[in-house]
Amino acid sequence: MISKIVLSLLVLAMASPVALAAFDVIQMLVEKPQYAGFSKLLEQTNVAGEANQLRAASLLVVPDKEMKSLASLPADKLRAAVANHILLSYFDPIKLDEMKTRTALLPTLLSKTDKTLGVLNYTRADDGQMYFGAPGAPCVAKLVKVVAARPYSLSIMEVSEPILPPGFGKPVAAPGRRGKGGKGGKGKIKPSAAGLEEPTGKPKEAAAAPTPAS
């Protein structure tokens, strides 16, 4: 799985202009109709404008078919939820895989106004699959693929479902992740007592302390 994601990243990198430092997240999504709903929310909440002012960012996009729990949020929570899908540094599957630890805390655009909620948990499972989750919520938003990239400036990656903090709506479980007895047989990655996510159904390991990513 990870090899396919890395290959798609390399193809996109070769096709993307690197010379320009500035980027436009809406423009990079304009030919991706499967993310039209997410793109609309980026504009509606002005999160796109804020993201375009960053020197580097990673956008975690949700396909339209999984947008219900995000699009149905009330206005007072919508902007915060969308902003929490923008990481404040450039990440791609290669950079994430090179992290020394399997878990990390990644600051988001929301941290500029809410340092408590404005962070995502990142976890890499034993099989190499990568997941994101809000603090206090299950870490089940799977990194699916790279959608577009301008290396070291902007990456756009698809996740399997919205990443919502507790109280922002009930995340919809991704198909095939229903626990050991369900379809897929891989169980969810649940938050531990310390707020970190670790894969269940595997031999227990000593949990590493969360490492804020640069």
PDB file of C-alpha atoms in Angstrom:
ATOM      1  CA  MET A   1       0.000   0.000   0.000  1.00  0.00           C
ATOM      2  CA  ILE A   2       2.677   2.510   1.041  1.00  0.00           C
ATOM      3  CA  SER A   3       4.707   1.767  -2.101  1.00  0.00           C
ATOM      4  CA  LYS A   4       1.717   2.733  -4.279  1.00  0.00           C
ATOM      5  CA  ILE A   5       1.298   6.010  -2.393  1.00  0.00           C
ATOM      6  CA  VAL A   6       4.995   6.830  -2.737  1.00  0.00           C
ATOM      7  CA  LEU A   7       4.931   6.025  -6.467  1.00  0.00           C
ATOM      8  CA  SER A   8       1.951   8.336  -7.034  1.00  0.00           C
ATOM      9  CA  LEU A   9       3.774  11.080  -5.125  1.00  0.00           C
ATOM     10  CA  LEU A  10       6.830  10.778  -7.350  1.00  0.00           C
ATOM     11  CA  VAL A  11       4.701  10.967 -10.494  1.00  0.00           C
ATOM     12  CA  LEU A  12       2.860  14.049  -9.208  1.00  0.00           C
ATOM     13  CA  ALA A  13       6.107  15.682  -8.132  1.00  0.00           C
ATOM     14  CA  MET A  14       7.582  15.348 -11.618  1.00  0.00           C
ATOM     15  CA  ALA A  15       4.430  16.865 -13.105  1.00  0.00           C
ATOM     16  CA  SER A  16       4.184  19.760 -10.622  1.00  0.00           C
ATOM     17  CA  PRO A  17       5.940  23.110 -11.027  1.00  0.00           C
ATOM     18  CA  VAL A  18       8.446  23.580  -8.229  1.00  0.00           C
ATOM     19  CA  ALA A  19       9.847  26.984  -9.106  1.00  0.00           C
ATOM     20  CA  LEU A  20       7.004  29.010  -7.588  1.00  0.00           C
ATOM     21  CA  ALA A  21       6.865  29.160  -3.798  1.00  0.00           C
ATOM     22  CA  ALA A  22       3.287  30.448  -3.656  1.00  0.00           C
ATOM     23  CA  PHE A  23       0.362  28.105  -4.111  1.00  0.00           C
ATOM     24  CA  ASP A  24      -3.414  28.177  -4.458  1.00  0.00           C
ATOM     25  CA  VAL A  25      -5.153  25.207  -2.847  1.00  0.00           C
ATOM     26  CA  ILE A  26      -8.415  25.803  -4.696  1.00  0.00           C
ATOM     27  CA  GLN A  27      -6.657  25.978  -8.058  1.00  0.00           C
ATOM     28  CA  MET A  28      -4.840  22.723  -7.352  1.00  0.00           C
ATOM     29  CA  LEU A  29      -8.196  21.039  -6.664  1.00  0.00           C
ATOM     30  CA  VAL A  30     -10.121  22.565  -9.571  1.00  0.00           C
ATOM     31  CA  GLU A  31      -9.667  19.505 -11.793  1.00  0.00           C
ATOM     32  CA  LYS A  32     -10.498  17.087  -8.980  1.00  0.00           C
ATOM     33  CA  PRO A  33     -14.328  16.931  -8.983  1.00  0.00           C
ATOM     34  CA  GLN A  34     -14.384  14.200  -6.338  1.00  0.00           C
ATOM     35  CA  TYR A  35     -13.307  16.864  -3.804  1.00  0.00           C
ATOM     36  CA  ALA A  36     -15.695  19.601  -4.962  1.00  0.00           C
ATOM     37  CA  GLY A  37     -17.564  19.611  -1.650  1.00  0.00           C
ATOM     38  CA  PHE A  38     -14.392  19.987   0.395  1.00  0.00           C
ATOM     39  CA  SER A  39     -13.096  22.680  -1.952  1.00  0.00           C
ATOM     40  CA  LYS A  40     -16.370  24.583  -1.533  1.00  0.00           C
ATOM     41  CA  LEU A  41     -15.983  24.524   2.258  1.00  0.00           C
ATOM     42  CA  LEU A  42     -12.400  25.769   1.956  1.00  0.00           C
ATOM     43  CA  GLU A  43     -13.691  28.841   0.121  1.00  0.00           C
ATOM     44  CA  GLN A  44     -16.833  29.290   2.210  1.00  0.00           C
ATOM     45  CA  THR A  45     -14.897  29.371   5.492  1.00  0.00           C
ATOM     46  CA  ASN A  46     -11.967  31.385   4.030  1.00  0.00           C
ATOM     47  CA  VAL A  47      -9.618  28.615   5.159  1.00  0.00           C
ATOM     48  CA  ALA A  48      -8.279  28.463   1.597  1.00  0.00           C
ATOM     49  CA  GLY A  49      -7.139  32.090   1.797  1.00  0.00           C
ATOM     50  CA  GLU A  50      -5.390  31.469   5.107  1.00  0.00           C
ATOM     51  CA  ALA A  51      -3.721  28.315   3.800  1.00  0.00           C
ATOM     52  CA  ASN A  52      -2.434  30.145   0.726  1.00  0.00           C
ATOM     53  CA  GLN A  53      -0.511  32.527   3.003  1.00  0.00           C
ATOM     54  CA  LEU A  54       1.502  29.719   4.576  1.00  0.00           C
ATOM     55  CA  ARG A  55       5.045  29.047   3.414  1.00  0.00           C
ATOM     56  CA  ALA A  56       4.386  25.310   3.526  1.00  0.00           C
ATOM     57  CA  ALA A  57       1.306  23.221   4.230  1.00  0.00           C
ATOM     58  CA  SER A  58      -0.292  19.818   3.856  1.00  0.00           C
ATOM     59  CA  LEU A  59      -3.976  19.608   3.012  1.00  0.00           C
ATOM     60  CA  LEU A  60      -5.911  16.507   4.084  1.00  0.00           C
ATOM     61  CA  VAL A  61      -8.902  16.344   1.760  1.00  0.00           C
ATOM     62  CA  VAL A  62     -12.056  14.278   2.148  1.00  0.00           C
ATOM     63  CA  PRO A  63     -13.858  12.848  -0.907  1.00  0.00           C
ATOM     64  CA  ASP A  64     -17.441  13.996  -1.437  1.00  0.00           C
ATOM     65  CA  LYS A  65     -18.876  10.566  -0.625  1.00  0.00           C
ATOM     66  CA  GLU A  66     -17.492  10.863   2.941  1.00  0.00           C
ATOM     67  CA  MET A  67     -18.322  14.539   3.527  1.00  0.00           C
ATOM     68  CA  LYS A  68     -21.655  14.228   5.373  1.00  0.00           C
ATOM     69  CA  SER A  69     -20.372  14.525   8.950  1.00  0.00           C
ATOM     70  CA  LEU A  70     -18.222  17.541   8.031  1.00  0.00           C
ATOM     71  CA  ALA A  71     -20.650  19.405   5.759  1.00  0.00           C
ATOM     72  CA  SER A  72     -23.488  19.089   8.290  1.00  0.00           C
ATOM     73  CA  LEU A  73     -21.613  20.910  11.073  1.00  0.00           C
ATOM     74  CA  PRO A  74     -23.091  24.201  12.348  1.00  0.00           C
ATOM     75  CA  ALA A  75     -21.375  27.406  11.231  1.00  0.00           C
ATOM     76  CA  ASP A  76     -19.679  27.976  14.598  1.00  0.00           C
ATOM     77  CA  LYS A  77     -17.823  24.651  14.277  1.00  0.00           C
ATOM     78  CA  LEU A  78     -17.396  24.365  10.518  1.00  0.00           C
ATOM     79  CA  ARG A  79     -14.468  26.767  10.097  1.00  0.00           C
ATOM     80  CA  ALA A  80     -12.537  25.119  12.954  1.00  0.00           C
ATOM     81  CA  ALA A  81     -13.143  21.638  11.586  1.00  0.00           C
ATOM     82  CA  VAL A  82     -11.997  22.571   8.063  1.00  0.00           C
ATOM     83  CA  ALA A  83      -8.920  24.412   9.398  1.00  0.00           C
ATOM     84  CA  ASN A  84      -7.960  21.283  11.308  1.00  0.00           C
ATOM     85  CA  HIS A  85      -7.389  19.529   7.973  1.00  0.00           C
ATOM     86  CA  ILE A  86      -4.490  21.881   7.116  1.00  0.00           C
ATOM     87  CA  LEU A  87      -1.113  20.865   8.570  1.00  0.00           C
ATOM     88  CA  LEU A  88       1.352  23.713   9.117  1.00  0.00           C
ATOM     89  CA  SER A  89       4.300  21.900   7.530  1.00  0.00           C
ATOM     90  CA  TYR A  90       4.925  20.017   4.334  1.00  0.00           C
ATOM     91  CA  PHE A  91       4.339  16.283   4.727  1.00  0.00           C
ATOM     92  CA  ASP A  92       4.110  13.463   2.237  1.00  0.00           C
ATOM     93  CA  PRO A  93       4.159   9.682   2.741  1.00  0.00           C
ATOM     94  CA  ILE A  94       7.942   9.613   2.393  1.00  0.00           C
ATOM     95  CA  LYS A  95       8.514  12.270   5.047  1.00  0.00           C
ATOM     96  CA  LEU A  96       5.953  10.681   7.376  1.00  0.00           C
ATOM     97  CA  ASP A  97       7.535   7.258   6.940  1.00  0.00           C
ATOM     98  CA  GLU A  98      10.973   8.681   7.790  1.00  0.00           C
ATOM     99  CA  MET A  99       9.850   9.883  11.230  1.00  0.00           C
ATOM    100  CA  LYS A 100      11.863   8.272  14.018  1.00  0.00           C
ATOM    101  CA  THR A 101       8.730   7.520  16.021  1.00  0.00           C
ATOM    102  CA  ARG A 102       5.476   5.884  14.949  1.00  0.00           C
ATOM    103  CA  THR A 103       3.367   8.572  16.612  1.00  0.00           C
ATOM    104  CA  ALA A 104       3.549  12.359  16.417  1.00  0.00           C
ATOM    105  CA  LEU A 105       1.565  15.491  17.156  1.00  0.00           C
ATOM    106  CA  LEU A 106       1.108  17.619  14.025  1.00  0.00           C
ATOM    107  CA  PRO A 107       0.019  21.282  14.432  1.00  0.00           C
ATOM    108  CA  THR A 108      -2.785  22.469  12.152  1.00  0.00           C
ATOM    109  CA  LEU A 109      -4.047  25.829  10.943  1.00  0.00           C
ATOM    110  CA  LEU A 110      -6.562  25.766  13.797  1.00  0.00           C
ATOM    111  CA  SER A 111      -3.683  26.065  16.287  1.00  0.00           C
ATOM    112  CA  LYS A 112      -3.388  29.751  15.392  1.00  0.00           C
ATOM    113  CA  THR A 113      -6.665  30.361  17.247  1.00  0.00           C
ATOM    114  CA  ASP A 114      -7.034  27.226  19.399  1.00  0.00           C
ATOM    115  CA  LYS A 115      -3.829  25.524  20.518  1.00  0.00           C
ATOM    116  CA  THR A 116      -5.726  22.767  22.329  1.00  0.00           C
ATOM    117  CA  LEU A 117      -7.784  21.543  19.370  1.00  0.00           C
ATOM    118  CA  GLY A 118      -5.368  22.660  16.663  1.00  0.00           C
ATOM    119  CA  VAL A 119      -3.290  19.500  16.498  1.00  0.00           C
ATOM    120  CA  LEU A 120      -3.662  16.046  14.958  1.00  0.00           C
ATOM    121  CA  ASN A 121      -2.398  12.710  16.171  1.00  0.00           C
ATOM    122  CA  TYR A 122      -0.445  10.824  13.546  1.00  0.00           C
ATOM    123  CA  THR A 123       0.184   7.086  13.847  1.00  0.00           C
ATOM    124  CA  ARG A 124       1.863   4.499  11.648  1.00  0.00           C
ATOM    125  CA  ALA A 125       0.562   0.960  12.117  1.00  0.00           C
ATOM    126  CA  ASP A 126       2.654  -2.206  12.042  1.00  0.00           C
ATOM    127  CA  ASP A 127       1.712  -2.794   8.399  1.00  0.00           C
ATOM    128  CA  GLY A 128       2.893   0.708   7.421  1.00  0.00           C
ATOM    129  CA  GLN A 129      -0.593   2.175   6.993  1.00  0.00           C
ATOM    130  CA  MET A 130      -0.811   5.790   8.199  1.00  0.00           C
ATOM    131  CA  TYR A 131      -3.682   7.288  10.187  1.00  0.00           C
ATOM    132  CA  PHE A 132      -4.730  10.673  11.552  1.00  0.00           C
ATOM    133  CA  GLY A 133      -7.067  11.580  14.380  1.00  0.00           C
ATOM    134  CA  ALA A 134      -8.064  14.512  16.565  1.00  0.00           C
ATOM    135  CA  PRO A 135      -6.942  14.456  20.223  1.00  0.00           C
ATOM    136  CA  GLY A 136      -9.379  12.412  22.280  1.00  0.00           C
ATOM    137  CA  ALA A 137     -10.948  10.801  19.209  1.00  0.00           C
ATOM    138  CA  PRO A 138     -10.184   7.477  17.465  1.00  0.00           C
ATOM    139  CA  CYS A 139      -7.265   7.654  15.057  1.00  0.00           C
ATOM    140  CA  VAL A 140      -9.083   6.131  12.068  1.00  0.00           C
ATOM    141  CA  ALA A 141      -8.731   8.618   9.198  1.00  0.00           C
ATOM    142  CA  LYS A 142      -6.578   6.568   6.845  1.00  0.00           C
ATOM    143  CA  LEU A 143      -4.099   8.171   4.457  1.00  0.00           C
ATOM    144  CA  VAL A 144      -5.436   6.940   1.112  1.00  0.00           C
ATOM    145  CA  LYS A 145      -3.319   8.604  -1.563  1.00  0.00           C
ATOM    146  CA  VAL A 146      -1.492  11.702  -2.714  1.00  0.00           C
ATOM    147  CA  VAL A 147      -3.809  13.904  -4.774  1.00  0.00           C
ATOM    148  CA  ALA A 148      -1.358  16.652  -5.778  1.00  0.00           C
ATOM    149  CA  ALA A 149       2.026  17.880  -4.631  1.00  0.00           C
ATOM    150  CA  ARG A 150       4.444  20.752  -4.974  1.00  0.00           C
ATOM    151  CA  PRO A 151       7.334  19.218  -3.033  1.00  0.00           C
ATOM    152  CA  TYR A 152       8.408  21.027   0.132  1.00  0.00           C
ATOM    153  CA  SER A 153       5.703  23.663  -0.415  1.00  0.00           C
ATOM    154  CA  LEU A 154       2.282  22.010  -0.573  1.00  0.00           C
ATOM    155  CA  SER A 155       0.965  18.480  -0.542  1.00  0.00           C
ATOM    156  CA  ILE A 156      -2.666  17.443  -0.896  1.00  0.00           C
ATOM    157  CA  MET A 157      -3.474  13.990   0.447  1.00  0.00           C
ATOM    158  CA  GLU A 158      -6.800  12.168   0.609  1.00  0.00           C
ATOM    159  CA  VAL A 159      -7.964  10.771   3.942  1.00  0.00           C
ATOM    160  CA  SER A 160     -10.729   8.202   4.309  1.00  0.00           C
ATOM    161  CA  GLU A 161     -13.022  10.339   6.489  1.00  0.00           C
ATOM    162  CA  PRO A 162     -13.265  13.752   8.190  1.00  0.00           C
ATOM    163  CA  ILE A 163     -10.988  14.322  11.189  1.00  0.00           C
ATOM    164  CA  LEU A 164     -13.296  15.785  13.820  1.00  0.00           C
ATOM    165  CA  PRO A 165     -12.559  16.626  17.473  1.00  0.00           C
ATOM    166  CA  PRO A 166     -14.869  15.110  20.116  1.00  0.00           C
ATOM    167  CA  GLY A 167     -18.177  16.974  20.182  1.00  0.00           C
ATOM    168  CA  PHE A 168     -17.903  18.057  16.533  1.00  0.00           C
ATOM    169  CA  GLY A 169     -20.071  15.246  15.230  1.00  0.00           C
ATOM    170  CA  LYS A 170     -19.781  11.492  15.034  1.00  0.00           C
ATOM    171  CA  PRO A 171     -17.113  10.375  12.537  1.00  0.00           C
ATOM    172  CA  VAL A 172     -18.335   7.774  10.060  1.00  0.00           C
ATOM    173  CA  ALA A 173     -16.248   4.592  10.314  1.00  0.00           C
ATOM    174  CA  ALA A 174     -14.388   3.701   7.140  1.00  0.00           C
ATOM    175  CA  PRO A 175     -15.586   0.509   5.370  1.00  0.00           C
ATOM    176  CA  GLY A 176     -13.668  -2.610   6.351  1.00  0.00           C
ATOM    177  CA  ARG A 177     -12.641  -1.316   9.799  1.00  0.00           C
ATOM    178  CA  ARG A 178     -15.166  -2.960  12.095  1.00  0.00           C
ATOM    179  CA  GLY A 179     -12.947  -4.764  14.549  1.00  0.00           C
ATOM    180  CA  LYS A 180     -11.505  -8.245  14.428  1.00  0.00           C
ATOM    181  CA  GLY A 181     -14.775  -9.990  13.739  1.00  0.00           C
ATOM    182  CA  GLY A 182     -15.937  -7.534  11.070  1.00  0.00           C
ATOM    183  CA  LYS A 183     -15.119  -7.134   7.464  1.00  0.00           C
ATOM    184  CA  GLY A 184     -11.458  -6.456   6.873  1.00  0.00           C
ATOM    185  CA  GLY A 185     -10.404  -7.874  10.258  1.00  0.00           C
ATOM    186  CA  LYS A 186      -8.027  -5.080  11.254  1.00  0.00           C
ATOM    187  CA  GLY A 187      -9.793  -3.280  14.112  1.00  0.00           C
ATOM    188  CA  LYS A 188      -9.642   0.443  14.812  1.00  0.00           C
ATOM    189  CA  ILE A 189      -6.677   2.256  16.242  1.00  0.00           C
ATOM    190  CA  LYS A 190      -8.015   3.579  19.517  1.00  0.00           C
ATOM    191  CA  PRO A 191      -6.610   6.394  21.670  1.00  0.00           C
ATOM    192  CA  SER A 192      -4.598   5.203  24.638  1.00  0.00           C
ATOM    193  CA  ALA A 193      -4.853   6.698  28.102  1.00  0.00           C
ATOM    194  CA  ALA A 194      -2.106   9.169  27.208  1.00  0.00           C
ATOM    195  CA  GLY A 195      -3.998  10.385  24.147  1.00  0.00           C
ATOM    196  CA  LEU A 196      -1.832   8.521  21.645  1.00  0.00           C
ATOM    197  CA  GLU A 197      -3.139   6.005  19.171  1.00  0.00           C
ATOM    198  CA  GLU A 198      -1.746   2.514  18.830  1.00  0.00           C
ATOM    199  CA  PRO A 199      -2.938  -0.407  16.685  1.00  0.00           C
ATOM    200  CA  THR A 200      -5.058  -2.966  18.505  1.00  0.00           C
ATOM    201  CA  GLY A 201      -4.847  -6.707  17.933  1.00  0.00           C
ATOM    202  CA  LYS A 202      -1.022  -6.596  17.818  1.00  0.00           C
ATOM    203  CA  PRO A 203       1.614  -7.643  20.391  1.00  0.00           C
ATOM    204  CA  LYS A 204       1.974  -4.919  23.003  1.00  0.00           C
ATOM    205  CA  GLU A 205       4.939  -2.586  22.708  1.00  0.00           C
ATOM    206  CA  ALA A 206       6.227   0.190  24.920  1.00  0.00           C
ATOM    207  CA  ALA A 207       4.495   3.373  23.801  1.00  0.00           C
ATOM    208  CA  ALA A 208       6.782   6.188  22.753  1.00  0.00           C
ATOM    209  CA  ALA A 209       6.109   9.716  23.970  1.00  0.00           C
ATOM    210  CA  PRO A 210       4.421  11.967  21.400  1.00  0.00           C
ATOM    211  CA  THR A 211       6.905  13.860  19.284  1.00  0.00           C
ATOM    212  CA  PRO A 212       5.843  17.288  17.993  1.00  0.00           C
ATOM    213  CA  ALA A 213       6.673  17.276  14.302  1.00  0.00           C
ATOM    214  CA  SER A 214       8.708  20.080  12.850  1.00  0.00           C
TER     215      SER A 214
END
